[in-house]
């Protein structure tokens, strides 16, 4: 199924295989086959959370049978899936580290490579460094990205190289390096690999590539970025119409982004779309998208409804830190908010204003001049 066409017959054969493996005990095969079936095929018709339950059992079977290769591959599937499924990052750090040690104990360093980008990604999202540049580099106690790239330079290791670049693209988008994220997405597309074309991971990859294009359109005004983003929006709409239940949360946020471009001043439409998108993320259980939607809603409504924008901003920070455990993102948002307050006196895009002080007979007063008139303050 790995390199096959994604037609209906392919899906039916996969479902039949999956049923056979679940009904009859083939422990020698489960660890090798089930993870790929779930990640690469069944996600098109089933909620990914419904089929995620098969992974722990398959992982256990591989470990008990001593099939360390299949065990490592299955572990890599789990690590990547659980991150994009928004499991709490503190929990993931603990679980990933345990699995990593299990494989490391076998003395097969090459088998650790599929896990390293995902584990380092989790560590970066929980990093307390003050440097944004460090956060987009997959360097730390788990791996060094330059060394990693040199190890997977040949074609047989293209999967590992693509997973690393995808993680870097996500980090670049998350921490505001949109031009860098765009360049990485172009590199990944040029590699034309199955993982980011047909597997479940194609959904978050295409989504963040489109979100990057929207940001590049805002910063440059170039229509080519908007066309690229809308092309992806249509792809997600088609996937949703064809019955892929995992496309809907991504689709709603992309629709919100597009609406903010076409109707940037329509407060009523934008507020409804913001809340609808947030509700979709909560229903899907995608905490990272819930946080991102709140963050984007805050930015979109800033200057239109500042009170609502502030609510969304505070909610985004809460979800990032408390629900998801992404302390690095929380710290950057907090830092940006403090910087904005110092520079503008008011974070929520207040009108231009001037403060004049006067002192008469021991009394001090100030006059605030703004777009709505003047106000005396004593």
Coordinates of C-alpha atoms in Angstrom, one line a residue:
X1 CA 0.0 0.0 0.0
X2 CA 2.9 2.3 0.6
X3 CA 3.5 3.5 -2.9
X4 CA 0.2 2.5 -4.4
X5 CA -2.6 4.6 -5.7
X6 CA -5.2 6.0 -3.3
X7 CA -8.3 4.8 -4.9
X8 CA -11.4 3.2 -3.4
X9 CA -10.2 -0.4 -4.0
X10 CA -6.9 0.4 -2.2
X11 CA -8.9 1.7 0.7
X12 CA -11.2 -1.4 0.8
X13 CA -8.2 -3.8 0.7
X14 CA -6.6 -1.9 3.5
X15 CA -9.7 -2.0 5.7
X16 CA -10.0 -5.8 5.0
X17 CA -6.3 -6.3 6.0
X18 CA -6.9 -4.2 9.1
X19 CA -9.9 -6.3 10.1
X20 CA -8.0 -9.5 9.7
X21 CA -5.1 -8.3 11.8
X22 CA -7.5 -7.2 14.5
X23 CA -9.6 -10.4 14.5
X24 CA -6.8 -12.9 14.4
X25 CA -3.6 -12.8 16.3
X26 CA -0.6 -12.2 14.1
X27 CA 1.9 -10.7 16.5
X28 CA 4.8 -11.2 14.1
X29 CA 3.0 -8.9 11.6
X30 CA 1.1 -6.4 13.7
X31 CA 4.0 -4.2 14.7
X32 CA 5.2 -4.1 11.1
X33 CA 1.9 -3.6 9.3
X34 CA -0.7 -1.9 11.5
X35 CA 1.0 1.5 12.0
X36 CA 1.4 2.0 8.3
X37 CA -2.2 1.1 7.6
X38 CA -3.5 3.5 10.1
X39 CA -1.2 6.5 9.3
X40 CA -1.1 6.1 5.5
X41 CA -4.6 4.9 4.5
X42 CA -7.3 4.6 7.1
X43 CA -7.0 8.3 8.2
X44 CA -8.9 9.1 5.0
X45 CA -12.1 7.6 6.3
X46 CA -11.7 7.3 10.1
X47 CA -11.0 9.8 12.8
X48 CA -7.3 9.4 13.5
X49 CA -8.0 9.2 17.3
X50 CA -10.2 6.1 16.7
X51 CA -7.4 4.2 15.2
X52 CA -4.6 5.5 17.4
X53 CA -5.5 2.9 20.0
X54 CA -3.9 0.1 17.9
X55 CA -0.4 1.6 18.2
X56 CA 0.5 0.7 21.8
X57 CA -0.5 -2.9 21.3
X58 CA 1.5 -3.1 18.1
X59 CA 4.5 -1.5 19.8
X60 CA 4.3 -4.0 22.6
X61 CA 4.1 -6.9 20.2
X62 CA 7.2 -5.8 18.4
X63 CA 9.2 -5.3 21.6
X64 CA 8.2 -8.8 23.0
X65 CA 9.0 -10.5 19.7
X66 CA 12.4 -8.8 19.5
X67 CA 11.6 -7.2 16.2
X68 CA 13.6 -4.0 17.0
X69 CA 13.4 -2.6 13.5
X70 CA 9.6 -2.7 13.4
X71 CA 9.5 -1.5 17.0
X72 CA 11.5 1.6 16.1
X73 CA 9.4 2.3 13.0
X74 CA 6.2 1.9 15.0
X75 CA 7.6 4.2 17.8
X76 CA 8.4 6.8 15.2
X77 CA 4.8 6.7 13.9
X78 CA 3.5 7.1 17.4
X79 CA 5.8 10.0 18.2
X80 CA 4.9 12.0 15.1
X81 CA 1.2 11.2 15.4
X82 CA 0.8 12.1 19.1
X83 CA 2.5 15.5 18.5
X84 CA 0.2 16.4 15.7
X85 CA -2.8 15.0 17.7
X86 CA -2.0 17.6 20.3
X87 CA -1.2 15.3 23.3
X88 CA 0.2 17.3 26.2
X89 CA 3.8 18.0 25.5
X90 CA 5.0 17.4 29.1
X91 CA 3.5 13.9 28.9
X92 CA 4.9 13.4 25.4
X93 CA 8.4 14.3 26.6
X94 CA 8.2 11.7 29.2
X95 CA 6.8 9.0 27.0
X96 CA 9.1 9.7 24.0
X97 CA 12.2 9.7 26.3
X98 CA 11.2 6.3 27.7
X99 CA 10.8 4.8 24.2
X100 CA 14.0 6.5 23.0
X101 CA 15.9 4.8 25.9
X102 CA 14.4 1.4 25.1
X103 CA 15.7 1.6 21.5
X104 CA 19.0 3.1 22.6
X105 CA 19.5 0.1 25.0
X106 CA 19.6 -2.2 21.9
X107 CA 22.8 -0.4 20.7
X108 CA 21.3 0.4 17.3
X109 CA 21.9 4.2 16.9
X110 CA 20.6 4.3 13.3
X111 CA 17.2 3.1 14.6
X112 CA 16.9 6.2 16.7
X113 CA 16.9 8.6 13.8
X114 CA 13.2 8.4 12.9
X115 CA 12.3 9.4 16.5
X116 CA 14.9 12.2 16.9
X117 CA 13.2 15.1 15.0
X118 CA 9.8 14.6 16.8
X119 CA 11.4 14.3 20.2
X120 CA 13.6 17.3 19.7
X121 CA 10.6 19.2 18.4
X122 CA 8.8 18.5 21.7
X123 CA 11.8 19.7 23.6
X124 CA 12.0 22.9 21.6
X125 CA 8.4 23.7 22.2
X126 CA 9.1 23.3 26.0
X127 CA 12.4 25.2 25.9
X128 CA 12.9 28.3 28.1
X129 CA 15.6 29.9 26.0
X130 CA 15.3 33.7 25.3
X131 CA 16.5 33.2 21.7
X132 CA 13.9 32.7 19.0
X133 CA 16.6 31.6 16.6
X134 CA 17.6 28.7 18.9
X135 CA 14.0 27.5 18.9
X136 CA 13.9 26.9 15.2
X137 CA 17.1 24.8 15.2
X138 CA 16.7 21.1 16.0
X139 CA 19.8 21.1 18.2
X140 CA 19.9 19.8 21.8
X141 CA 20.6 16.7 23.9
X142 CA 18.8 14.5 21.4
X143 CA 20.3 15.5 18.1
X144 CA 22.3 18.0 16.1
X145 CA 20.6 18.8 12.8
X146 CA 23.7 19.2 10.7
X147 CA 25.0 15.9 11.8
X148 CA 21.6 14.4 11.3
X149 CA 21.3 15.7 7.7
X150 CA 24.7 14.3 6.9
X151 CA 23.7 10.9 8.0
X152 CA 20.5 10.8 5.9
X153 CA 22.1 12.3 2.7
X154 CA 21.3 9.3 0.5
X155 CA 17.9 8.6 -1.1
X156 CA 17.2 5.6 1.2
X157 CA 17.0 8.0 4.1
X158 CA 14.8 10.6 2.5
X159 CA 11.9 10.0 5.0
X160 CA 14.1 11.1 7.9
X161 CA 15.3 14.2 6.1
X162 CA 11.8 15.2 5.2
X163 CA 10.5 14.7 8.8
X164 CA 13.4 16.9 10.0
X165 CA 12.6 19.7 7.5
X166 CA 8.9 19.5 8.3
X167 CA 9.6 20.0 12.0
X168 CA 11.8 22.9 11.2
X169 CA 9.1 24.5 9.0
X170 CA 6.6 24.2 11.8
X171 CA 8.9 25.8 14.3
X172 CA 9.8 28.6 11.8
X173 CA 6.1 29.4 11.3
X174 CA 5.2 29.1 15.0
X175 CA 7.9 31.6 16.1
X176 CA 7.4 34.0 13.3
X177 CA 10.1 33.2 10.7
X178 CA 7.7 33.1 7.8
X179 CA 10.2 33.6 5.0
X180 CA 12.3 30.8 6.4
X181 CA 9.2 28.6 6.7
X182 CA 8.4 29.3 3.1
X183 CA 11.8 28.3 1.9
X184 CA 11.7 25.1 3.8
X185 CA 8.2 24.2 2.4
X186 CA 9.6 24.7 -1.1
X187 CA 12.5 22.4 -0.4
X188 CA 10.2 19.7 1.0
X189 CA 7.9 19.9 -2.0
X190 CA 10.8 19.5 -4.4
X191 CA 11.6 16.2 -2.8
X192 CA 8.3 14.6 -3.7
X193 CA 8.1 12.0 -0.9
X194 CA 5.2 9.8 0.0
X195 CA 5.1 10.8 3.6
X196 CA 4.0 14.4 2.9
X197 CA 1.9 13.6 -0.1
X198 CA -0.4 10.7 0.9
X199 CA 0.0 10.0 4.6
X200 CA -1.8 11.7 7.5
X201 CA 1.2 14.0 7.9
X202 CA 0.3 15.5 4.5
X203 CA -2.5 17.3 6.3
X204 CA -0.5 19.3 8.9
X205 CA 2.2 19.9 6.3
X206 CA -0.1 21.4 3.7
X207 CA -1.9 23.3 6.4
X208 CA 1.2 25.1 7.8
X209 CA 2.5 25.7 4.3
X210 CA -0.8 27.5 3.5
X211 CA -0.7 29.4 6.7
X212 CA 2.8 30.5 5.8
X213 CA 1.6 31.7 2.4
X214 CA -1.1 33.8 4.0
X215 CA 1.5 35.5 6.2
X216 CA 3.8 36.1 3.3
X217 CA 0.9 37.6 1.4
X218 CA 0.2 40.0 4.3
X219 CA 3.9 41.1 4.6
X220 CA 4.6 41.4 0.8
X221 CA 1.2 41.9 -0.8
X222 CA 2.2 39.5 -3.6
X223 CA -0.8 37.6 -5.0
X224 CA 1.2 34.5 -5.7
X225 CA 1.2 33.7 -2.0
X226 CA -2.6 34.1 -1.8
X227 CA -3.1 31.9 -4.9
X228 CA -1.0 29.2 -3.3
X229 CA -2.9 29.4 0.0
X230 CA -6.3 29.2 -1.7
X231 CA -5.2 26.3 -3.8
X232 CA -4.5 24.4 -0.6
X233 CA -7.8 25.6 0.9
X234 CA -9.6 24.0 -2.1
X235 CA -7.7 20.8 -1.5
X236 CA -8.9 20.6 2.1
X237 CA -12.4 21.4 1.1
X238 CA -12.3 18.5 -1.4
X239 CA -10.9 16.1 1.2
X240 CA -13.7 17.1 3.6
X241 CA -16.4 16.6 0.9
X242 CA -14.9 13.2 0.2
X243 CA -15.4 12.1 3.8
X244 CA -12.0 12.6 5.4
X245 CA -13.0 13.5 9.0
X246 CA -9.5 14.7 9.8
X247 CA -9.5 17.6 7.3
X248 CA -12.3 19.6 8.9
X249 CA -10.4 21.4 11.7
X250 CA -7.6 22.5 9.3
X251 CA -10.3 23.6 6.8
X252 CA -12.0 25.9 9.3
X253 CA -8.9 27.7 10.2
X254 CA -7.9 28.2 6.6
X255 CA -11.4 29.6 5.8
X256 CA -10.9 32.0 8.7
X257 CA -7.6 33.2 7.3
X258 CA -9.1 33.6 3.8
X259 CA -12.1 35.6 5.2
X260 CA -9.7 37.9 7.0
X261 CA -8.2 38.7 3.6
X262 CA -11.4 39.1 1.7
X263 CA -13.4 40.9 4.5
X264 CA -10.8 42.4 6.8
X265 CA -13.3 45.0 8.3
X266 CA -16.4 42.9 8.6
X267 CA -16.5 42.5 12.3
X268 CA -19.6 40.4 12.5
X269 CA -18.5 37.8 9.9
X270 CA -15.0 37.6 11.4
X271 CA -16.2 37.1 15.0
X272 CA -18.6 34.3 13.9
X273 CA -15.8 32.6 11.9
X274 CA -13.4 32.9 14.7
X275 CA -15.7 31.2 17.2
X276 CA -16.8 28.6 14.6
X277 CA -13.2 27.7 14.0
X278 CA -12.3 27.5 17.7
X279 CA -15.3 25.2 18.3
X280 CA -14.2 22.9 15.4
X281 CA -10.7 22.6 17.0
X282 CA -12.2 21.8 20.4
X283 CA -14.5 19.2 19.0
X284 CA -11.6 17.5 17.2
X285 CA -9.4 17.6 20.3
X286 CA -6.6 19.4 18.4
X287 CA -5.3 21.6 21.2
X288 CA -2.4 23.1 19.2
X289 CA -4.9 24.2 16.6
X290 CA -7.2 25.6 19.3
X291 CA -4.4 27.7 20.6
X292 CA -3.4 28.8 17.1
X293 CA -7.0 29.8 16.2
X294 CA -7.3 31.9 19.4
X295 CA -4.0 33.5 18.6
X296 CA -5.1 34.3 15.0
X297 CA -8.5 35.5 16.1
X298 CA -6.8 37.9 18.5
X299 CA -4.7 39.3 15.6
X300 CA -7.6 39.4 13.1
X301 CA -9.9 41.3 15.6
X302 CA -7.3 43.6 16.9
X303 CA -8.4 47.1 16.0
X304 CA -11.9 46.0 15.2
X305 CA -13.0 44.6 18.6
X306 CA -10.1 45.1 21.1
X307 CA -11.9 43.6 24.1
X308 CA -12.7 40.4 22.1
X309 CA -9.1 40.4 20.7
X310 CA -7.7 40.6 24.3
X311 CA -9.9 37.7 25.4
X312 CA -8.7 35.5 22.5
X313 CA -5.1 36.5 23.2
X314 CA -5.4 35.5 26.9
X315 CA -7.1 32.3 25.9
X316 CA -4.4 31.4 23.4
X317 CA -1.7 31.9 26.1
X318 CA -3.7 29.7 28.5
X319 CA -4.1 26.9 26.0
X320 CA -0.5 27.0 24.9
X321 CA 0.9 26.8 28.4
X322 CA -1.7 24.9 30.5
X323 CA -3.5 22.6 28.1
X324 CA -0.8 21.8 25.6
X325 CA 2.4 22.5 27.6
X326 CA 4.1 24.6 24.9
X327 CA 6.0 26.9 27.3
X328 CA 8.3 28.2 24.6
X329 CA 5.4 29.6 22.6
X330 CA 3.7 31.0 25.8
X331 CA 7.0 32.8 26.7
X332 CA 7.3 34.3 23.2
X333 CA 3.7 35.6 23.3
X334 CA 4.2 37.0 26.8
X335 CA 7.4 38.7 25.6
X336 CA 5.7 40.2 22.5
X337 CA 2.9 41.5 24.6
X338 CA 5.2 43.2 27.1
X339 CA 7.2 44.7 24.2
X340 CA 4.1 46.0 22.6
X341 CA 2.9 47.6 25.9
X342 CA 6.3 49.4 26.3
X343 CA 6.3 50.6 22.8
X344 CA 2.7 51.6 22.3
X345 CA 1.4 52.1 25.9
X346 CA -1.6 50.0 24.8
X347 CA -1.3 46.6 23.3
X348 CA -4.6 46.5 21.5
X349 CA -3.9 49.0 18.7
X350 CA -5.1 52.1 20.4
X351 CA -5.6 55.2 18.2
X352 CA -2.6 57.6 17.9
X353 CA -2.5 59.8 21.0
X354 CA -0.4 62.4 22.8
X355 CA -0.1 63.2 26.5
X356 CA 0.7 66.8 27.6
X357 CA 1.5 67.6 31.2
X358 CA 1.0 71.0 32.8
X359 CA 1.8 72.2 36.4
X360 CA 0.0 75.2 37.9
X361 CA 0.1 76.3 41.6
X362 CA 1.4 72.9 42.7
X363 CA -1.3 71.0 40.9
X364 CA -0.5 68.7 37.9
X365 CA -2.9 67.8 35.1
X366 CA -2.7 66.1 31.8
X367 CA -4.6 66.4 28.6
X368 CA -5.1 63.2 26.5
X369 CA -5.7 63.9 22.8
X370 CA -7.0 61.1 20.6
X371 CA -9.3 60.5 17.6
X372 CA -12.4 60.7 19.7
X373 CA -11.6 64.1 21.2
X374 CA -9.9 65.4 24.3
X375 CA -10.2 64.4 27.9
X376 CA -8.9 66.3 31.0
X377 CA -7.3 64.2 33.7
X378 CA -6.3 65.6 37.1

